[in-house]
Amino acid sequence: MIPSVDHYWLKNAHIPIALIEGQDIAPQTRDNLCLVDLEINAGQITKIIPSQVDPVDSTPTVDLNHRLIFPCFVDLHTHLDKGHIWERSPNPDCTFKSALAVSKADAKQYWTAEDVYQRMEFGIRCSYAHGTKALRTHIDCMGEQAEISLGVFSRLQQEWKDRVIMEAVSLVSLDYFQTPAGVALADQIAAIGGILGGVADMNPNLDSQIDTVFTLAKERGLSLDFHVDETDDPNSTCLASIAAAAIRHNYTHKTVCGHCCSLAVQSSEVVNATLAKVKAAGIGIVSLPMCNLYLQDRHPGRTPRWRGVTCVHEIQQAGIQVTFASDNCRDPFHGYGDHDGWEVLKEAVKIAHLDTDFLHASATVTKNAADLMGLKDVGRIGVGLPADLVIFKARYWSELLSRSQHDRIVIRNGKEIDTTLPDYAELDSLILTSP
């Protein structure tokens, strides 16, 4: 469909107004979609203009007939090192507790450099084919695993540098940073230009542990990314503690907190007080709707009573940047998923009832996530930016959310790419036990 030339026009395209950068174009639909023509030249977007009836000039033209265009996706929270182990290490009861135990056992038995490489590379290929341009992956870094998995990440980061921007985040419990091994890990993360991160759990030493992490990050000039309050316990208030620490340390690098599930089961007074601190601290929130729908409030023989996601509407209303991400894929924490930014947004819209606010929804897997990664030319559509686009057959949000959009077109640097997904059979050699 896309001409194999350097210079062409995409005409009559619907683009969410939130994703158009630096252009004053009025939306034409109630869902804030703008009908525009885009000029693509030498891999860049060179013009964005309101759609015109007549051809712009003799340049090759593709009439999209109101089909929707998004910028390529940004997946802010993934676990590529855990991915695709379900067939050999399924979660017996699909609970969070079992996920921790099964994942730990799988890592101990199987996570060689070759095993981690094959699974991570498979996940990246899925992401790329679906239309992802940038991603951040949390990597289990306890003990000797850090050297193995961070080495694999660095290799893949180099191999994919021209196609997918990748960041690594350390994943350990916060008390690990109270040890010499934790300090050494902070140095390892700094050496690869990564993000310092860990899991915050309620305990008597939480404030001291958080202070240590902020100090290590400030000394090394690192951004921070925490797993926070992934529980339905209303007494879990790690998010508030991290926000208070960010203010106390006058921390100026980017901080992201993921999950924040317990916020949704706390009183309005607690939620408002916490979000005020989060806003003052400049923290961004990433919600993981598919994984938390899968894990939270799961009890054998009992129907779940809540959806697992955080207070997305309240976070947006507080002026805090919020994004969604794919999280775990086909591992004990989430038995499904395919590293697909569109699937994430589709499910988030339904789970969190975002279909009354499409103005902001489109930015949650694109622009907002790019901002939290510090990427200014990713996740948006603007003149002078790379022509990295996802073209859907759907013309309106209702059409977009009603089908899988497996027939999307992905453009990178102005050229249509092969969107064939890798075959699961490629991983058969890693499935060392019968399904």
Short mmCIF file of C-alpha atoms in Angstrom, two decimals:
data_model
loop_
_atom_site.label_atom_id
_atom_site.label_comp_id
_atom_site.label_asym_id
_atom_site.label_seq_id
_atom_site.Cartn_x
_atom_site.Cartn_y
_atom_site.Cartn_z
CA MET A 1 0.00 0.00 0.00
CA ILE A 2 2.78 2.45 0.86
CA PRO A 3 4.80 3.43 -2.24
CA SER A 4 8.44 2.36 -2.23
CA VAL A 5 9.65 5.89 -2.92
CA ASP A 6 11.21 8.51 -0.68
CA HIS A 7 8.62 11.21 -1.36
CA TYR A 8 4.86 10.70 -1.12
CA TRP A 9 1.66 11.96 0.51
CA LEU A 10 -0.71 10.20 2.91
CA LYS A 11 -4.07 11.87 2.34
CA ASN A 12 -7.30 11.91 4.33
CA ALA A 13 -5.85 10.46 7.52
CA HIS A 14 -7.53 10.67 10.90
CA ILE A 15 -5.06 11.47 13.70
CA PRO A 16 -5.96 12.08 17.38
CA ILE A 17 -5.37 15.75 18.10
CA ALA A 18 -3.35 14.89 21.22
CA LEU A 19 -0.71 13.26 19.03
CA ILE A 20 -0.15 16.09 16.55
CA GLU A 21 2.88 18.12 17.58
CA GLY A 22 3.28 21.83 16.86
CA GLN A 23 0.30 22.21 14.50
CA ASP A 24 -2.90 24.13 15.12
CA ILE A 25 -5.41 21.89 13.37
CA ALA A 26 -8.99 21.69 14.58
CA PRO A 27 -10.54 18.25 15.12
CA GLN A 28 -13.44 17.28 12.85
CA THR A 29 -15.04 14.56 15.00
CA ARG A 30 -16.55 14.34 18.47
CA ASP A 31 -13.69 12.00 19.38
CA ASN A 32 -11.09 14.71 18.68
CA LEU A 33 -9.78 13.26 15.42
CA CYS A 34 -8.20 15.59 12.87
CA LEU A 35 -8.49 14.92 9.13
CA VAL A 36 -5.11 15.73 7.61
CA ASP A 37 -2.69 15.14 4.76
CA LEU A 38 0.91 14.19 5.58
CA GLU A 39 3.87 14.71 3.29
CA ILE A 40 6.62 12.12 3.78
CA ASN A 41 10.06 12.83 2.33
CA ALA A 42 13.37 11.08 2.99
CA GLY A 43 11.98 9.29 6.04
CA GLN A 44 10.58 12.40 7.73
CA ILE A 45 7.23 14.12 8.00
CA THR A 46 7.69 17.35 6.09
CA LYS A 47 4.14 18.74 6.08
CA ILE A 48 0.90 18.27 8.00
CA ILE A 49 -2.03 20.19 6.55
CA PRO A 50 -5.82 20.02 6.79
CA SER A 51 -7.03 17.51 4.25
CA GLN A 52 -7.57 18.93 0.77
CA VAL A 53 -10.00 17.69 -1.88
CA ASP A 54 -7.62 17.94 -4.83
CA PRO A 55 -4.22 16.25 -5.06
CA VAL A 56 -1.53 18.40 -3.52
CA ASP A 57 0.82 17.98 -6.52
CA SER A 58 2.11 15.22 -8.80
CA THR A 59 3.86 13.44 -5.94
CA PRO A 60 2.66 9.82 -5.37
CA THR A 61 -0.39 9.84 -3.12
CA VAL A 62 -2.12 7.27 -0.92
CA ASP A 63 -5.73 8.06 -0.06
CA LEU A 64 -6.36 6.60 3.40
CA ASN A 65 -10.09 7.34 3.34
CA HIS A 66 -10.11 8.51 6.98
CA ARG A 67 -8.07 5.58 8.30
CA LEU A 68 -6.51 6.26 11.70
CA ILE A 69 -2.80 6.92 12.13
CA PHE A 70 -0.87 6.69 15.40
CA PRO A 71 2.81 7.31 15.98
CA CYS A 72 4.74 4.14 16.81
CA PHE A 73 4.14 2.89 20.34
CA VAL A 74 6.26 3.36 23.45
CA ASP A 75 6.11 0.46 25.91
CA LEU A 76 7.28 1.91 29.22
CA HIS A 77 7.12 -1.18 31.43
CA THR A 78 8.02 -4.68 30.23
CA HIS A 79 9.77 -7.79 31.58
CA LEU A 80 11.53 -9.19 28.53
CA ASP A 81 13.82 -11.40 30.61
CA LYS A 82 10.83 -13.26 32.13
CA GLY A 83 8.83 -13.54 28.92
CA HIS A 84 7.65 -16.72 27.20
CA ILE A 85 8.37 -19.26 29.92
CA TRP A 86 4.74 -20.24 30.52
CA GLU A 87 4.92 -23.54 28.67
CA ARG A 88 7.75 -24.81 30.84
CA SER A 89 6.82 -22.98 34.07
CA PRO A 90 3.09 -22.26 34.28
CA ASN A 91 1.51 -20.65 37.31
CA PRO A 92 -0.53 -23.40 39.03
CA ASP A 93 -3.18 -21.14 40.55
CA CYS A 94 -2.43 -17.86 38.71
CA THR A 95 -1.88 -15.95 41.97
CA PHE A 96 0.79 -13.35 42.62
CA LYS A 97 2.40 -15.47 45.33
CA SER A 98 2.76 -18.44 43.01
CA ALA A 99 4.04 -16.21 40.21
CA LEU A 100 6.92 -15.11 42.42
CA ALA A 101 7.83 -18.67 43.39
CA VAL A 102 7.53 -20.15 39.89
CA SER A 103 9.48 -17.33 38.25
CA LYS A 104 12.28 -17.62 40.82
CA ALA A 105 12.52 -21.38 40.29
CA ASP A 106 12.57 -20.98 36.50
CA ALA A 107 15.36 -18.42 36.71
CA LYS A 108 17.43 -20.64 38.96
CA GLN A 109 17.10 -23.62 36.63
CA TYR A 110 17.14 -22.13 33.13
CA TRP A 111 18.31 -18.53 32.87
CA THR A 112 21.58 -18.87 31.02
CA ALA A 113 22.71 -16.11 28.68
CA GLU A 114 21.46 -18.08 25.65
CA ASP A 115 18.05 -18.77 27.19
CA VAL A 116 17.55 -15.13 28.21
CA TYR A 117 18.77 -13.90 24.82
CA GLN A 118 16.36 -16.06 22.81
CA ARG A 119 13.32 -15.07 24.85
CA MET A 120 14.17 -11.38 25.03
CA GLU A 121 14.91 -11.22 21.32
CA PHE A 122 11.60 -12.96 20.57
CA GLY A 123 9.76 -10.33 22.60
CA ILE A 124 11.55 -7.46 20.87
CA ARG A 125 10.66 -8.88 17.47
CA CYS A 126 7.00 -9.03 18.51
CA SER A 127 7.15 -5.43 19.73
CA TYR A 128 8.76 -4.22 16.51
CA ALA A 129 6.28 -6.02 14.26
CA HIS A 130 3.34 -4.59 16.21
CA GLY A 131 4.70 -1.05 15.83
CA THR A 132 6.74 -0.29 18.96
CA LYS A 133 9.66 2.12 18.60
CA ALA A 134 10.84 2.40 22.22
CA LEU A 135 10.57 0.21 25.28
CA ARG A 136 11.82 -0.09 28.84
CA THR A 137 12.41 -3.49 30.38
CA HIS A 138 12.82 -4.39 34.04
CA ILE A 139 15.50 -7.02 34.53
CA ASP A 140 15.87 -9.32 37.51
CA CYS A 141 19.27 -8.42 38.97
CA MET A 142 19.75 -10.42 42.16
CA GLY A 143 23.24 -11.84 42.55
CA GLU A 144 24.97 -13.36 39.51
CA GLN A 145 21.87 -12.99 37.34
CA ALA A 146 22.61 -9.28 36.95
CA GLU A 147 25.82 -9.94 35.03
CA ILE A 148 24.11 -12.47 32.76
CA SER A 149 20.91 -10.59 31.98
CA LEU A 150 22.36 -7.09 31.78
CA GLY A 151 25.00 -8.46 29.41
CA VAL A 152 22.29 -9.93 27.20
CA PHE A 153 20.38 -6.66 27.30
CA SER A 154 23.44 -4.66 26.23
CA ARG A 155 23.99 -7.03 23.31
CA LEU A 156 20.38 -6.72 22.16
CA GLN A 157 20.37 -2.97 22.68
CA GLN A 158 23.28 -2.71 20.26
CA GLU A 159 21.79 -5.13 17.72
CA TRP A 160 18.45 -3.28 17.66
CA LYS A 161 19.70 0.29 18.07
CA ASP A 162 18.49 1.40 14.62
CA ARG A 163 15.00 -0.05 15.11
CA VAL A 164 13.98 -0.03 18.79
CA ILE A 165 15.16 2.32 21.54
CA MET A 166 15.62 0.24 24.69
CA GLU A 167 16.24 1.03 28.35
CA ALA A 168 17.03 -1.39 31.18
CA VAL A 169 15.81 -1.07 34.78
CA SER A 170 17.22 -3.06 37.67
CA LEU A 171 14.63 -5.17 39.48
CA VAL A 172 15.45 -6.17 43.06
CA SER A 173 13.82 -5.68 46.44
CA LEU A 174 14.76 -2.28 47.88
CA ASP A 175 16.60 -3.81 50.83
CA TYR A 176 19.15 -5.17 48.32
CA PHE A 177 20.50 -1.63 47.92
CA GLN A 178 21.42 -1.61 51.61
CA THR A 179 24.15 -4.17 50.82
CA PRO A 180 27.50 -3.91 48.98
CA ALA A 181 25.98 -6.00 46.19
CA GLY A 182 23.26 -3.39 45.78
CA VAL A 183 25.80 -0.58 45.53
CA ALA A 184 27.69 -2.60 42.92
CA LEU A 185 24.43 -3.07 41.01
CA ALA A 186 23.87 0.70 40.97
CA ASP A 187 27.33 1.01 39.39
CA GLN A 188 26.45 -1.65 36.80
CA ILE A 189 23.25 0.18 35.89
CA ALA A 190 25.15 3.46 35.56
CA ALA A 191 27.73 1.77 33.32
CA ILE A 192 25.06 0.73 30.78
CA GLY A 193 23.13 4.01 31.01
CA GLY A 194 20.16 2.30 32.64
CA ILE A 195 17.50 3.18 35.18
CA LEU A 196 17.77 2.34 38.87
CA GLY A 197 14.72 0.47 40.08
CA GLY A 198 13.30 -1.98 42.55
CA VAL A 199 10.22 -3.30 44.31
CA ALA A 200 8.88 -1.23 47.22
CA ASP A 201 7.07 -3.23 49.89
CA MET A 202 5.67 -2.04 53.20
CA ASN A 203 8.10 -2.74 56.04
CA PRO A 204 9.50 -0.87 59.07
CA ASN A 205 12.63 0.15 57.15
CA LEU A 206 10.89 1.37 54.00
CA ASP A 207 11.80 5.06 54.34
CA SER A 208 15.44 4.23 54.97
CA GLN A 209 15.50 1.89 51.96
CA ILE A 210 13.92 4.51 49.72
CA ASP A 211 16.39 7.15 50.92
CA THR A 212 19.29 4.84 50.03
CA VAL A 213 17.96 4.33 46.50
CA PHE A 214 17.50 8.07 45.95
CA THR A 215 21.02 8.73 47.24
CA LEU A 216 22.54 6.10 44.94
CA ALA A 217 20.60 7.50 41.99
CA LYS A 218 21.60 11.11 42.70
CA GLU A 219 25.26 10.20 43.08
CA ARG A 220 25.22 8.51 39.66
CA GLY A 221 22.81 10.82 37.85
CA LEU A 222 20.26 8.04 37.30
CA SER A 223 16.51 8.13 36.79
CA LEU A 224 14.32 5.90 38.95
CA ASP A 225 11.55 3.41 38.24
CA PHE A 226 9.77 1.57 41.07
CA HIS A 227 7.31 -1.32 41.33
CA VAL A 228 4.84 0.06 43.86
CA ASP A 229 1.80 -1.18 45.80
CA GLU A 230 0.98 -4.12 43.54
CA THR A 231 -1.62 -5.34 46.01
CA ASP A 232 -5.23 -4.89 47.09
CA ASP A 233 -4.14 -4.04 50.63
CA PRO A 234 -5.36 -0.49 51.38
CA ASN A 235 -2.62 -0.15 53.99
CA SER A 236 0.07 -0.35 51.31
CA THR A 237 1.16 3.27 50.83
CA CYS A 238 4.61 2.98 49.25
CA LEU A 239 3.67 5.47 46.52
CA ALA A 240 3.18 8.23 49.09
CA SER A 241 6.50 7.35 50.73
CA ILE A 242 8.38 7.51 47.43
CA ALA A 243 6.79 10.84 46.54
CA ALA A 244 7.72 12.26 49.92
CA ALA A 245 11.30 11.05 49.45
CA ALA A 246 11.56 12.61 46.00
CA ILE A 247 10.55 15.94 47.51
CA ARG A 248 12.84 15.48 50.50
CA HIS A 249 15.84 14.73 48.26
CA ASN A 250 14.98 17.53 45.82
CA TYR A 251 15.29 14.88 43.14
CA THR A 252 15.29 16.31 39.60
CA HIS A 253 15.72 13.23 37.41
CA LYS A 254 12.66 11.40 36.11
CA THR A 255 10.83 9.04 38.46
CA VAL A 256 8.22 6.51 37.39
CA CYS A 257 6.07 4.37 39.68
CA GLY A 258 4.37 1.32 38.23
CA HIS A 259 1.20 -0.56 39.25
CA CYS A 260 -0.02 1.54 42.24
CA CYS A 261 -2.97 -0.87 42.57
CA SER A 262 -3.73 -0.25 46.24
CA LEU A 263 -4.60 3.37 45.42
CA ALA A 264 -7.86 2.09 43.97
CA VAL A 265 -8.96 0.53 47.28
CA GLN A 266 -8.10 3.48 49.51
CA SER A 267 -10.36 6.30 50.67
CA SER A 268 -10.75 9.44 48.59
CA GLU A 269 -8.93 11.41 51.28
CA VAL A 270 -5.89 9.12 51.11
CA VAL A 271 -5.94 9.09 47.31
CA ASN A 272 -6.11 12.89 47.07
CA ALA A 273 -3.32 13.37 49.62
CA THR A 274 -1.09 10.85 47.85
CA LEU A 275 -1.68 12.32 44.40
CA ALA A 276 -0.90 15.81 45.69
CA LYS A 277 2.52 14.51 46.77
CA VAL A 278 3.02 12.65 43.49
CA LYS A 279 2.21 15.80 41.53
CA ALA A 280 4.58 17.92 43.64
CA ALA A 281 7.33 15.32 43.17
CA GLY A 282 6.89 15.23 39.38
CA ILE A 283 6.43 11.47 39.36
CA GLY A 284 4.87 9.69 36.38
CA ILE A 285 2.57 6.70 36.80
CA VAL A 286 2.46 3.61 34.60
CA SER A 287 -0.55 1.34 34.91
CA LEU A 288 -0.37 -2.27 33.76
CA PRO A 289 -4.01 -3.09 33.04
CA MET A 290 -3.71 -6.57 31.55
CA CYS A 291 -1.31 -8.04 34.10
CA ASN A 292 -3.09 -6.54 37.08
CA LEU A 293 -6.51 -7.62 35.81
CA TYR A 294 -4.99 -11.11 35.63
CA LEU A 295 -3.36 -11.15 39.09
CA GLN A 296 -5.24 -8.87 41.43
CA ASP A 297 -8.12 -10.07 43.61
CA ARG A 298 -7.60 -13.64 42.44
CA HIS A 299 -8.84 -16.25 44.88
CA PRO A 300 -9.64 -19.91 44.07
CA GLY A 301 -13.33 -20.47 43.45
CA ARG A 302 -14.23 -16.79 43.88
CA THR A 303 -15.16 -14.22 41.27
CA PRO A 304 -12.89 -11.13 41.42
CA ARG A 305 -14.53 -8.02 42.85
CA TRP A 306 -12.34 -5.32 41.27
CA ARG A 307 -10.34 -4.72 38.12
CA GLY A 308 -6.86 -4.37 39.56
CA VAL A 309 -5.97 -1.08 37.85
CA THR A 310 -5.03 2.11 39.66
CA CYS A 311 -7.04 5.36 39.85
CA VAL A 312 -6.35 6.40 36.26
CA HIS A 313 -9.06 9.08 36.02
CA GLU A 314 -8.07 10.69 39.30
CA ILE A 315 -4.39 10.64 38.31
CA GLN A 316 -5.18 12.39 35.02
CA GLN A 317 -7.42 14.92 36.74
CA ALA A 318 -4.58 15.71 39.16
CA GLY A 319 -2.38 16.67 36.19
CA ILE A 320 -0.05 13.70 36.62
CA GLN A 321 1.36 12.00 33.54
CA VAL A 322 -0.06 8.49 33.22
CA THR A 323 0.70 5.78 30.73
CA PHE A 324 -0.11 2.13 30.10
CA ALA A 325 2.28 -0.68 29.23
CA SER A 326 2.29 -4.37 28.42
CA ASP A 327 4.19 -5.64 31.51
CA ASN A 328 4.63 -9.43 31.55
CA CYS A 329 3.93 -11.62 28.52
CA ARG A 330 3.37 -15.38 28.68
CA ASP A 331 5.01 -15.93 32.04
CA PRO A 332 3.76 -16.78 35.56
CA PHE A 333 2.71 -13.16 36.20
CA HIS A 334 0.54 -12.99 33.07
CA GLY A 335 -0.14 -16.05 30.97
CA TYR A 336 -0.96 -14.05 27.83
CA GLY A 337 0.09 -10.89 25.97
CA ASP A 338 2.14 -10.23 22.85
CA HIS A 339 4.12 -7.02 23.44
CA ASP A 340 1.51 -5.07 21.47
CA GLY A 341 0.99 -1.41 22.32
CA TRP A 342 -2.37 -1.39 20.61
CA GLU A 343 -3.66 -4.36 22.63
CA VAL A 344 -2.56 -2.54 25.79
CA LEU A 345 -4.52 0.60 24.90
CA LYS A 346 -7.56 -1.34 23.73
CA GLU A 347 -7.79 -3.26 26.99
CA ALA A 348 -6.99 -0.19 29.10
CA VAL A 349 -9.81 1.79 27.50
CA LYS A 350 -12.29 -0.95 28.36
CA ILE A 351 -10.96 -1.88 31.80
CA ALA A 352 -10.56 1.71 33.04
CA HIS A 353 -13.58 3.19 31.21
CA LEU A 354 -11.53 5.64 29.15
CA ASP A 355 -14.01 5.65 26.28
CA THR A 356 -15.46 8.94 27.51
CA ASP A 357 -12.10 10.69 27.15
CA PHE A 358 -10.41 9.72 23.89
CA LEU A 359 -8.64 13.09 23.94
CA HIS A 360 -6.16 11.73 26.50
CA ALA A 361 -6.31 7.99 25.86
CA SER A 362 -4.24 7.98 22.67
CA ALA A 363 -1.27 9.60 24.42
CA THR A 364 -1.04 6.94 27.12
CA VAL A 365 0.89 4.43 24.97
CA THR A 366 2.71 7.00 22.86
CA LYS A 367 3.49 10.59 23.83
CA ASN A 368 3.19 10.29 27.62
CA ALA A 369 5.41 7.23 27.74
CA ALA A 370 7.96 8.90 25.46
CA ASP A 371 8.03 11.95 27.73
CA LEU A 372 8.74 9.77 30.76
CA MET A 373 11.63 8.20 28.83
CA GLY A 374 12.89 11.63 27.84
CA LEU A 375 12.29 10.99 24.11
CA LYS A 376 11.20 14.17 22.37
CA ASP A 377 10.97 12.87 18.78
CA VAL A 378 9.06 9.68 19.61
CA GLY A 379 5.39 8.99 20.33
CA ARG A 380 4.02 11.97 18.42
CA ILE A 381 3.40 13.10 14.85
CA GLY A 382 4.95 16.39 13.78
CA VAL A 383 6.81 18.20 11.03
CA GLY A 384 10.49 17.37 11.15
CA LEU A 385 9.93 14.14 13.09
CA PRO A 386 10.66 10.66 11.74
CA ALA A 387 7.86 9.08 9.75
CA ASP A 388 7.38 6.24 12.25
CA LEU A 389 3.68 5.51 12.01
CA VAL A 390 1.03 2.86 12.59
CA ILE A 391 -1.84 2.95 10.08
CA PHE A 392 -5.03 1.15 11.04
CA LYS A 393 -7.83 0.09 8.72
CA ALA A 394 -10.31 1.54 11.24
CA ARG A 395 -11.52 5.10 10.65
CA TYR A 396 -13.03 5.94 14.05
CA TRP A 397 -12.49 4.91 17.67
CA SER A 398 -15.50 2.58 17.67
CA GLU A 399 -14.12 0.72 14.68
CA LEU A 400 -10.63 0.73 16.16
CA LEU A 401 -11.72 -0.82 19.46
CA SER A 402 -13.99 -3.42 17.90
CA ARG A 403 -11.44 -5.45 15.95
CA SER A 404 -7.94 -6.82 16.57
CA GLN A 405 -6.24 -4.49 14.05
CA HIS A 406 -3.92 -7.33 13.07
CA ASP A 407 -3.95 -5.90 9.53
CA ARG A 408 -2.31 -2.62 10.56
CA ILE A 409 0.52 -1.12 8.49
CA VAL A 410 3.71 -0.08 10.26
CA ILE A 411 5.97 2.54 8.71
CA ARG A 412 9.50 3.16 9.93
CA ASN A 413 11.47 6.07 8.50
CA GLY A 414 8.84 6.38 5.78
CA LYS A 415 9.06 2.75 4.66
CA GLU A 416 6.55 -0.02 5.24
CA ILE A 417 8.04 -2.86 7.30
CA ASP A 418 7.30 -6.57 7.43
CA THR A 419 4.83 -7.06 10.29
CA THR A 420 5.03 -10.85 10.30
CA LEU A 421 5.20 -12.01 13.91
CA PRO A 422 7.79 -14.58 15.03
CA ASP A 423 6.53 -18.14 15.25
CA TYR A 424 6.14 -19.60 18.75
CA ALA A 425 7.74 -22.77 17.39
CA GLU A 426 11.06 -20.92 17.44
CA LEU A 427 10.98 -21.26 21.23
CA ASP A 428 10.35 -25.00 21.26
CA SER A 429 13.96 -25.77 22.15
CA LEU A 430 13.50 -23.80 25.39
CA ILE A 431 10.43 -25.76 26.48
CA LEU A 432 12.26 -28.47 28.36
CA THR A 433 9.16 -30.04 29.92
CA SER A 434 5.96 -31.23 28.33
CA PRO A 435 3.04 -28.76 28.29
#
